[in-house]
mmCIF file of C-alpha atoms in Angstrom:
data_model
loop_
_atom_site.group_PDB
_atom_site.id
_atom_site.type_symbol
_atom_site.label_atom_id
_atom_site.label_comp_id
_atom_site.label_asym_id
_atom_site.label_seq_id
_atom_site.Cartn_x
_atom_site.Cartn_y
_atom_site.Cartn_z
ATOM 1 C CA UNK A 91 33.621 -131.853 -36.679
ATOM 2 C CA UNK A 92 32.708 -135.556 -36.870
ATOM 3 C CA UNK A 93 30.826 -136.766 -39.921
ATOM 4 C CA UNK A 94 27.049 -136.974 -39.535
ATOM 5 C CA UNK A 95 25.747 -140.298 -40.841
ATOM 6 C CA UNK A 96 22.262 -140.473 -42.330
ATOM 7 C CA UNK A 97 20.450 -143.540 -43.621
ATOM 8 C CA UNK A 98 18.092 -142.066 -46.211
ATOM 9 C CA UNK A 99 16.011 -145.172 -46.992
ATOM 10 C CA UNK A 100 14.378 -146.908 -44.018
ATOM 11 C CA UNK A 101 10.952 -148.558 -44.044
ATOM 12 C CA UNK A 102 8.738 -148.635 -40.961
ATOM 13 C CA UNK A 103 5.330 -150.248 -40.624
ATOM 14 C CA UNK A 104 2.552 -149.598 -38.104
ATOM 15 C CA UNK A 105 2.015 -152.637 -35.837
ATOM 16 C CA UNK A 106 -1.627 -152.910 -36.892
ATOM 17 C CA UNK A 107 -0.417 -153.533 -40.446
ATOM 18 C CA UNK A 108 2.646 -155.693 -39.773
ATOM 19 C CA UNK A 109 0.752 -157.948 -37.356
ATOM 20 C CA UNK A 110 -2.105 -158.492 -39.804
ATOM 21 C CA UNK A 111 -0.358 -158.025 -43.131
ATOM 22 C CA UNK A 112 -2.260 -160.852 -44.865
ATOM 23 C CA UNK A 113 -5.505 -158.948 -44.334
ATOM 24 C CA UNK A 114 -4.136 -155.825 -46.030
ATOM 25 C CA UNK A 115 -2.419 -157.821 -48.771
ATOM 26 C CA UNK A 116 -5.783 -159.120 -49.965
ATOM 27 C CA UNK A 117 -6.628 -155.729 -51.476
ATOM 28 C CA UNK A 118 -3.125 -154.396 -52.191
ATOM 29 C CA UNK A 119 -1.418 -156.577 -54.873
ATOM 30 C CA UNK A 120 2.013 -154.908 -54.779
ATOM 31 C CA UNK A 121 2.113 -154.942 -51.000
ATOM 32 C CA UNK A 122 1.160 -158.634 -51.156
ATOM 33 C CA UNK A 123 3.934 -159.383 -53.640
ATOM 34 C CA UNK A 124 6.605 -157.833 -51.432
ATOM 35 C CA UNK A 125 5.206 -159.080 -48.137
ATOM 36 C CA UNK A 126 5.136 -162.705 -49.301
ATOM 37 C CA UNK A 127 8.812 -162.615 -50.302
ATOM 38 C CA UNK A 128 11.109 -164.732 -48.078
ATOM 39 C CA UNK A 129 13.353 -161.654 -47.750
ATOM 40 C CA UNK A 130 10.598 -159.454 -46.391
ATOM 41 C CA UNK A 131 10.823 -158.046 -42.886
ATOM 42 C CA UNK A 132 8.707 -155.472 -41.081
ATOM 43 C CA UNK A 133 10.319 -152.880 -38.828
ATOM 44 C CA UNK A 134 8.928 -150.559 -36.177
ATOM 45 C CA UNK A 135 10.204 -147.110 -35.277
ATOM 46 C CA UNK A 136 11.890 -148.718 -32.268
ATOM 47 C CA UNK A 137 13.665 -151.130 -34.622
ATOM 48 C CA UNK A 138 14.851 -148.248 -36.773
ATOM 49 C CA UNK A 139 16.166 -146.297 -33.792
ATOM 50 C CA UNK A 140 17.970 -149.380 -32.454
ATOM 51 C CA UNK A 141 19.458 -149.990 -35.898
ATOM 52 C CA UNK A 142 20.925 -146.496 -35.948
ATOM 53 C CA UNK A 143 22.562 -146.987 -32.566
ATOM 54 C CA UNK A 144 23.990 -150.356 -33.550
ATOM 55 C CA UNK A 145 25.292 -149.099 -36.903
ATOM 56 C CA UNK A 146 26.727 -145.863 -35.535
ATOM 57 C CA UNK A 147 24.413 -143.675 -37.600
ATOM 58 C CA UNK A 148 22.908 -140.425 -36.370
ATOM 59 C CA UNK A 149 19.641 -140.157 -38.283
ATOM 60 C CA UNK A 150 17.346 -142.031 -40.615
ATOM 61 C CA UNK A 151 14.761 -140.956 -43.143
ATOM 62 C CA UNK A 152 11.772 -143.208 -42.466
ATOM 63 C CA UNK A 153 8.584 -143.783 -44.447
ATOM 64 C CA UNK A 154 5.654 -146.138 -44.580
ATOM 65 C CA UNK A 155 4.478 -148.226 -47.511
ATOM 66 C CA UNK A 156 2.936 -146.303 -50.409
ATOM 67 C CA UNK A 157 -0.370 -148.120 -50.803
ATOM 68 C CA UNK A 158 -2.954 -147.679 -53.539
ATOM 69 C CA UNK A 159 -5.536 -146.930 -50.854
ATOM 70 C CA UNK A 160 -5.120 -143.327 -49.626
ATOM 71 C CA UNK A 161 -6.619 -144.360 -46.290
ATOM 72 C CA UNK A 162 -3.798 -146.842 -45.723
ATOM 73 C CA UNK A 163 -1.283 -144.169 -46.713
ATOM 74 C CA UNK A 164 -2.788 -141.923 -44.013
ATOM 75 C CA UNK A 165 -2.462 -144.736 -41.495
ATOM 76 C CA UNK A 166 1.198 -145.196 -42.422
ATOM 77 C CA UNK A 167 1.788 -141.441 -42.245
ATOM 78 C CA UNK A 168 0.184 -141.182 -38.815
ATOM 79 C CA UNK A 169 2.667 -143.757 -37.584
ATOM 80 C CA UNK A 170 5.612 -141.906 -39.135
ATOM 81 C CA UNK A 171 4.454 -138.625 -37.591
ATOM 82 C CA UNK A 172 4.197 -140.248 -34.149
ATOM 83 C CA UNK A 173 7.602 -141.906 -34.623
ATOM 84 C CA UNK A 174 9.345 -138.657 -35.521
ATOM 85 C CA UNK A 175 7.842 -137.015 -32.450
ATOM 86 C CA UNK A 176 9.002 -139.926 -30.308
ATOM 87 C CA UNK A 177 12.575 -139.787 -31.666
ATOM 88 C CA UNK A 178 13.211 -136.109 -32.487
ATOM 89 C CA UNK A 179 16.576 -135.465 -34.048
ATOM 90 C CA UNK A 180 17.001 -139.144 -34.844
ATOM 91 C CA UNK A 181 14.143 -139.991 -37.195
ATOM 92 C CA UNK A 182 13.184 -137.790 -40.154
ATOM 93 C CA UNK A 183 9.802 -138.518 -41.696
ATOM 94 C CA UNK A 184 8.734 -138.748 -45.326
ATOM 95 C CA UNK A 185 5.116 -139.340 -46.312
ATOM 96 C CA UNK A 186 3.473 -142.100 -48.317
ATOM 97 C CA UNK A 187 0.929 -140.879 -50.853
ATOM 98 C CA UNK A 188 -1.271 -142.268 -53.603
ATOM 99 C CA UNK A 189 -0.519 -139.968 -56.582
ATOM 100 C CA UNK A 190 -4.007 -140.269 -58.065
ATOM 101 C CA UNK A 191 -5.879 -139.568 -54.844
ATOM 102 C CA UNK A 192 -8.447 -136.773 -54.805
ATOM 103 C CA UNK A 193 -7.165 -135.844 -51.342
ATOM 104 C CA UNK A 194 -3.499 -135.727 -52.375
ATOM 105 C CA UNK A 195 -2.952 -132.040 -51.639
ATOM 106 C CA UNK A 196 -4.852 -132.263 -48.357
ATOM 107 C CA UNK A 197 -2.746 -135.212 -47.159
ATOM 108 C CA UNK A 198 0.559 -133.644 -48.172
ATOM 109 C CA UNK A 199 -0.451 -130.406 -46.424
ATOM 110 C CA UNK A 200 -1.419 -132.317 -43.287
ATOM 111 C CA UNK A 201 1.834 -134.296 -43.171
ATOM 112 C CA UNK A 202 4.025 -131.327 -44.022
ATOM 113 C CA UNK A 203 2.342 -129.341 -41.282
ATOM 114 C CA UNK A 204 3.103 -132.185 -38.872
ATOM 115 C CA UNK A 205 6.802 -131.965 -39.673
ATOM 116 C CA UNK A 206 7.402 -134.506 -42.433
ATOM 117 C CA UNK A 207 10.178 -133.433 -44.779
ATOM 118 C CA UNK A 208 9.489 -135.167 -48.086
ATOM 119 C CA UNK A 209 7.427 -137.628 -50.111
ATOM 120 C CA UNK A 210 8.130 -141.245 -50.965
ATOM 121 C CA UNK A 211 9.046 -143.902 -51.675
ATOM 122 C CA UNK A 212 6.391 -143.997 -54.400
ATOM 123 C CA UNK A 213 5.925 -147.069 -56.620
ATOM 124 C CA UNK A 214 4.943 -146.224 -60.224
ATOM 125 C CA UNK A 215 3.868 -149.705 -61.249
ATOM 126 C CA UNK A 216 2.852 -150.868 -57.796
ATOM 127 C CA UNK A 217 0.500 -147.902 -57.450
ATOM 128 C CA UNK A 218 -0.774 -148.155 -61.028
ATOM 129 C CA UNK A 219 0.127 -144.734 -62.357
ATOM 130 C CA UNK A 220 2.095 -143.837 -65.468
ATOM 131 C CA UNK A 221 5.123 -141.984 -64.254
ATOM 132 C CA UNK A 222 5.971 -140.775 -67.760
ATOM 133 C CA UNK A 223 2.538 -139.163 -68.190
ATOM 134 C CA UNK A 224 2.765 -135.517 -67.151
ATOM 135 C CA UNK A 225 -0.965 -135.260 -66.534
ATOM 136 C CA UNK A 226 -0.900 -138.183 -64.091
ATOM 137 C CA UNK A 227 2.040 -136.797 -62.112
ATOM 138 C CA UNK A 228 1.408 -133.043 -62.367
ATOM 139 C CA UNK A 229 -0.550 -132.740 -59.128
ATOM 140 C CA UNK A 230 2.087 -134.582 -57.102
ATOM 141 C CA UNK A 231 5.104 -132.845 -58.592
ATOM 142 C CA UNK A 232 3.457 -129.432 -58.460
ATOM 143 C CA UNK A 233 2.668 -129.716 -54.755
ATOM 144 C CA UNK A 234 6.173 -130.994 -53.997
ATOM 145 C CA UNK A 235 7.758 -128.094 -55.860
ATOM 146 C CA UNK A 236 5.514 -125.536 -54.171
ATOM 147 C CA UNK A 237 6.472 -126.866 -50.744
ATOM 148 C CA UNK A 238 10.111 -127.655 -51.639
ATOM 149 C CA UNK A 239 9.632 -131.320 -50.721
ATOM 150 C CA UNK A 240 12.054 -133.883 -52.166
ATOM 151 C CA UNK A 241 10.469 -136.974 -53.722
ATOM 152 C CA UNK A 242 11.820 -140.542 -53.560
ATOM 153 C CA UNK A 243 10.877 -142.705 -56.554
ATOM 154 C CA UNK A 244 11.281 -146.475 -56.687
ATOM 155 C CA UNK A 245 13.329 -147.609 -59.677
ATOM 156 C CA UNK A 246 14.895 -150.887 -60.697
ATOM 157 C CA UNK A 247 17.443 -152.059 -63.210
ATOM 158 C CA UNK A 248 15.875 -153.281 -66.495
ATOM 159 C CA UNK A 249 18.130 -156.330 -66.820
ATOM 160 C CA UNK A 250 19.614 -158.990 -64.556
ATOM 161 C CA UNK A 251 18.112 -161.346 -62.022
ATOM 162 C CA UNK A 252 14.453 -161.409 -61.035
ATOM 163 C CA UNK A 253 13.099 -160.721 -57.569
ATOM 164 C CA UNK A 254 9.842 -159.845 -55.873
ATOM 165 C CA UNK A 255 8.849 -156.292 -56.678
ATOM 166 C CA UNK A 256 10.954 -155.877 -59.824
ATOM 167 C CA UNK A 257 8.798 -153.970 -62.289
ATOM 168 C CA UNK A 258 8.756 -153.250 -66.003
ATOM 169 C CA UNK A 259 9.095 -149.485 -65.541
ATOM 170 C CA UNK A 260 12.106 -148.650 -67.701
ATOM 171 C CA UNK A 261 14.721 -145.939 -67.834
ATOM 172 C CA UNK A 262 12.904 -144.089 -70.618
ATOM 173 C CA UNK A 263 9.853 -143.631 -68.400
ATOM 174 C CA UNK A 264 11.977 -142.330 -65.523
ATOM 175 C CA UNK A 265 13.805 -139.966 -67.870
ATOM 176 C CA UNK A 266 10.464 -138.641 -69.131
ATOM 177 C CA UNK A 267 9.309 -138.079 -65.549
ATOM 178 C CA UNK A 268 12.450 -136.097 -64.764
ATOM 179 C CA UNK A 269 12.048 -134.053 -67.944
ATOM 180 C CA UNK A 270 8.427 -133.307 -67.009
ATOM 181 C CA UNK A 271 9.377 -132.365 -63.442
ATOM 182 C CA UNK A 272 12.153 -129.821 -63.824
ATOM 183 C CA UNK A 273 12.736 -127.929 -60.593
ATOM 184 C CA UNK A 274 11.637 -130.861 -58.431
ATOM 185 C CA UNK A 275 14.292 -132.485 -56.250
ATOM 186 C CA UNK A 276 14.122 -136.194 -57.044
ATOM 187 C CA UNK A 277 15.854 -139.101 -55.331
ATOM 188 C CA UNK A 278 15.910 -142.213 -57.506
ATOM 189 C CA UNK A 279 16.047 -145.245 -55.236
ATOM 190 C CA UNK A 280 18.307 -148.216 -55.951
ATOM 191 C CA UNK A 281 20.817 -146.251 -58.037
ATOM 192 C CA UNK A 282 18.068 -145.180 -60.407
ATOM 193 C CA UNK A 283 18.111 -148.615 -61.969
ATOM 194 C CA UNK A 284 21.492 -147.704 -63.489
ATOM 195 C CA UNK A 285 20.221 -144.462 -64.994
ATOM 196 C CA UNK A 286 23.051 -142.550 -63.317
ATOM 197 C CA UNK A 287 25.472 -143.977 -65.900
ATOM 198 C CA UNK A 288 23.835 -141.881 -68.598
ATOM 199 C CA UNK A 289 24.841 -138.696 -66.841
ATOM 200 C CA UNK A 290 27.985 -139.157 -68.912
ATOM 201 C CA UNK A 291 25.846 -137.531 -71.632
ATOM 202 C CA UNK A 292 26.066 -133.732 -71.255
ATOM 203 C CA UNK A 293 22.401 -133.219 -72.166
ATOM 204 C CA UNK A 294 21.273 -135.663 -69.474
ATOM 205 C CA UNK A 295 23.668 -134.188 -66.919
ATOM 206 C CA UNK A 296 21.924 -130.866 -67.368
ATOM 207 C CA UNK A 297 18.435 -132.380 -67.345
ATOM 208 C CA UNK A 298 19.265 -134.382 -64.187
ATOM 209 C CA UNK A 299 20.767 -131.479 -62.237
ATOM 210 C CA UNK A 300 18.164 -131.935 -59.454
ATOM 211 C CA UNK A 301 18.411 -135.732 -59.306
ATOM 212 C CA UNK A 302 20.133 -137.815 -56.643
ATOM 213 C CA UNK A 303 20.647 -141.591 -56.385
ATOM 214 C CA UNK A 304 20.322 -143.674 -53.238
ATOM 215 C CA UNK A 305 22.206 -146.906 -52.627
ATOM 216 C CA UNK A 306 19.282 -148.960 -51.289
ATOM 217 C CA UNK A 307 19.726 -152.742 -51.769
ATOM 218 C CA UNK A 308 23.090 -152.185 -53.463
ATOM 219 C CA UNK A 309 24.783 -155.306 -51.985
ATOM 220 C CA UNK A 310 22.038 -157.464 -53.517
ATOM 221 C CA UNK A 311 22.370 -155.845 -56.940
ATOM 222 C CA UNK A 312 25.902 -154.618 -57.650
ATOM 223 C CA UNK A 313 29.497 -155.158 -56.620
ATOM 224 C CA UNK A 314 31.496 -152.471 -54.823
ATOM 225 C CA UNK A 315 32.769 -150.998 -58.081
ATOM 226 C CA UNK A 316 29.505 -149.144 -58.596
ATOM 227 C CA UNK A 317 30.595 -146.443 -56.139
ATOM 228 C CA UNK A 318 33.840 -145.737 -57.962
ATOM 229 C CA UNK A 319 32.018 -145.779 -61.298
ATOM 230 C CA UNK A 320 29.588 -143.115 -60.091
ATOM 231 C CA UNK A 321 32.360 -141.024 -58.567
ATOM 232 C CA UNK A 322 34.405 -141.295 -61.767
ATOM 233 C CA UNK A 323 31.458 -139.735 -63.601
ATOM 234 C CA UNK A 324 31.602 -136.770 -61.220
ATOM 235 C CA UNK A 325 28.536 -137.804 -59.240
ATOM 236 C CA UNK A 326 30.119 -137.865 -55.789
ATOM 237 C CA UNK A 327 27.741 -135.128 -54.590
ATOM 238 C CA UNK A 328 24.653 -136.980 -55.885
ATOM 239 C CA UNK A 329 24.993 -140.360 -54.145
ATOM 240 C CA UNK A 330 22.990 -140.773 -50.942
ATOM 241 C CA UNK A 331 23.366 -143.683 -48.562
ATOM 242 C CA UNK A 332 20.239 -145.745 -48.061
ATOM 243 C CA UNK A 333 20.205 -149.213 -46.538
ATOM 244 C CA UNK A 334 16.631 -150.296 -47.386
ATOM 245 C CA UNK A 335 16.335 -151.446 -43.747
ATOM 246 C CA UNK A 336 14.889 -153.838 -42.641
ATOM 247 C CA UNK A 337 15.764 -155.622 -45.896
ATOM 248 C CA UNK A 338 19.448 -154.952 -45.170
ATOM 249 C CA UNK A 339 21.358 -153.320 -42.292
ATOM 250 C CA UNK A 340 23.952 -150.586 -42.917
ATOM 251 C CA UNK A 341 26.735 -152.996 -41.951
ATOM 252 C CA UNK A 342 26.277 -154.804 -45.276
ATOM 253 C CA UNK A 343 27.493 -151.681 -47.101
ATOM 254 C CA UNK A 344 30.506 -150.579 -45.109
ATOM 255 C CA UNK A 345 33.197 -152.705 -46.788
ATOM 256 C CA UNK A 346 32.208 -151.276 -50.158
ATOM 257 C CA UNK A 347 32.680 -147.743 -48.847
ATOM 258 C CA UNK A 348 35.952 -148.160 -46.965
ATOM 259 C CA UNK A 349 38.047 -147.949 -50.127
ATOM 260 C CA UNK A 350 36.694 -144.519 -51.022
ATOM 261 C CA UNK A 351 38.306 -141.244 -50.023
ATOM 262 C CA UNK A 352 37.257 -139.616 -46.766
ATOM 263 C CA UNK A 353 35.609 -136.830 -48.749
ATOM 264 C CA UNK A 354 33.518 -139.261 -50.781
ATOM 265 C CA UNK A 355 32.589 -141.286 -47.708
ATOM 266 C CA UNK A 356 31.494 -138.099 -45.949
ATOM 267 C CA UNK A 357 29.381 -137.052 -48.931
ATOM 268 C CA UNK A 358 27.693 -140.427 -49.394
ATOM 269 C CA UNK A 359 27.125 -141.204 -45.725
ATOM 270 C CA UNK A 360 25.786 -137.850 -44.680
ATOM 271 C CA UNK A 361 26.627 -134.478 -46.182
ATOM 272 C CA UNK A 362 24.773 -135.035 -49.485
ATOM 273 C CA UNK A 363 21.640 -135.976 -47.554
ATOM 274 C CA UNK A 364 22.023 -133.002 -45.211
ATOM 275 C CA UNK A 365 22.165 -130.592 -48.154
ATOM 276 C CA UNK A 366 19.053 -132.173 -49.653
ATOM 277 C CA UNK A 367 17.103 -132.130 -46.382
ATOM 278 C CA UNK A 368 18.175 -128.807 -44.949
#
């Protein structure tokens, strides 16, 4: 059977937001920071579907921007719901939420009922919530666990070069969140900011048993050796391919993967994601 390829980290934006992004940026500081970056691009559902065809991928997990304003999250989610219905079997929808919203449970219930399969990508600093504070995350994590919804969390490496959107949320805060959220399936975007390396510690390996790491933006952050390093630590079943499209296309990643075994390529490019989603 041919390998199913899934891009687990694809951003889409409703046209009413992408065409008037300056208007929305005025009241959303983190969205403004990212949108003003020279690297920023906006993509539609049609762009995402065309990307899959061009890259030879079968499916993509798509999500809108996680705004502070719950109303804007609903707008983004409406677009994702419509997009999934337009491209069934090709696009898989996750939902954007504001973790402190009074309507959090209502919105997750609405989106889950409409067929969305998970939550994220959430931005701890961009959305102004303390991810290491159990009281501030309890509602979100509890609902996700009750509904068996995986959660994508934005992370970034604590050292190295600066770029738009790099936050001061450190590995200790992410570790505390994981410890407070046992039983929740968590995908740490962008290699978990390097947190995966600490799974060499037996106590963290056990604590992180329900944690996965996506590869989003990897070519901008690390050289190809990061894949072999993760595999050498026994994490071959916990790496999930994500391109961070439209920031980067899948083609930017392929050379880094070609030197891996067929088994590891299959896991990273599709089977790990399939197990998490289905």
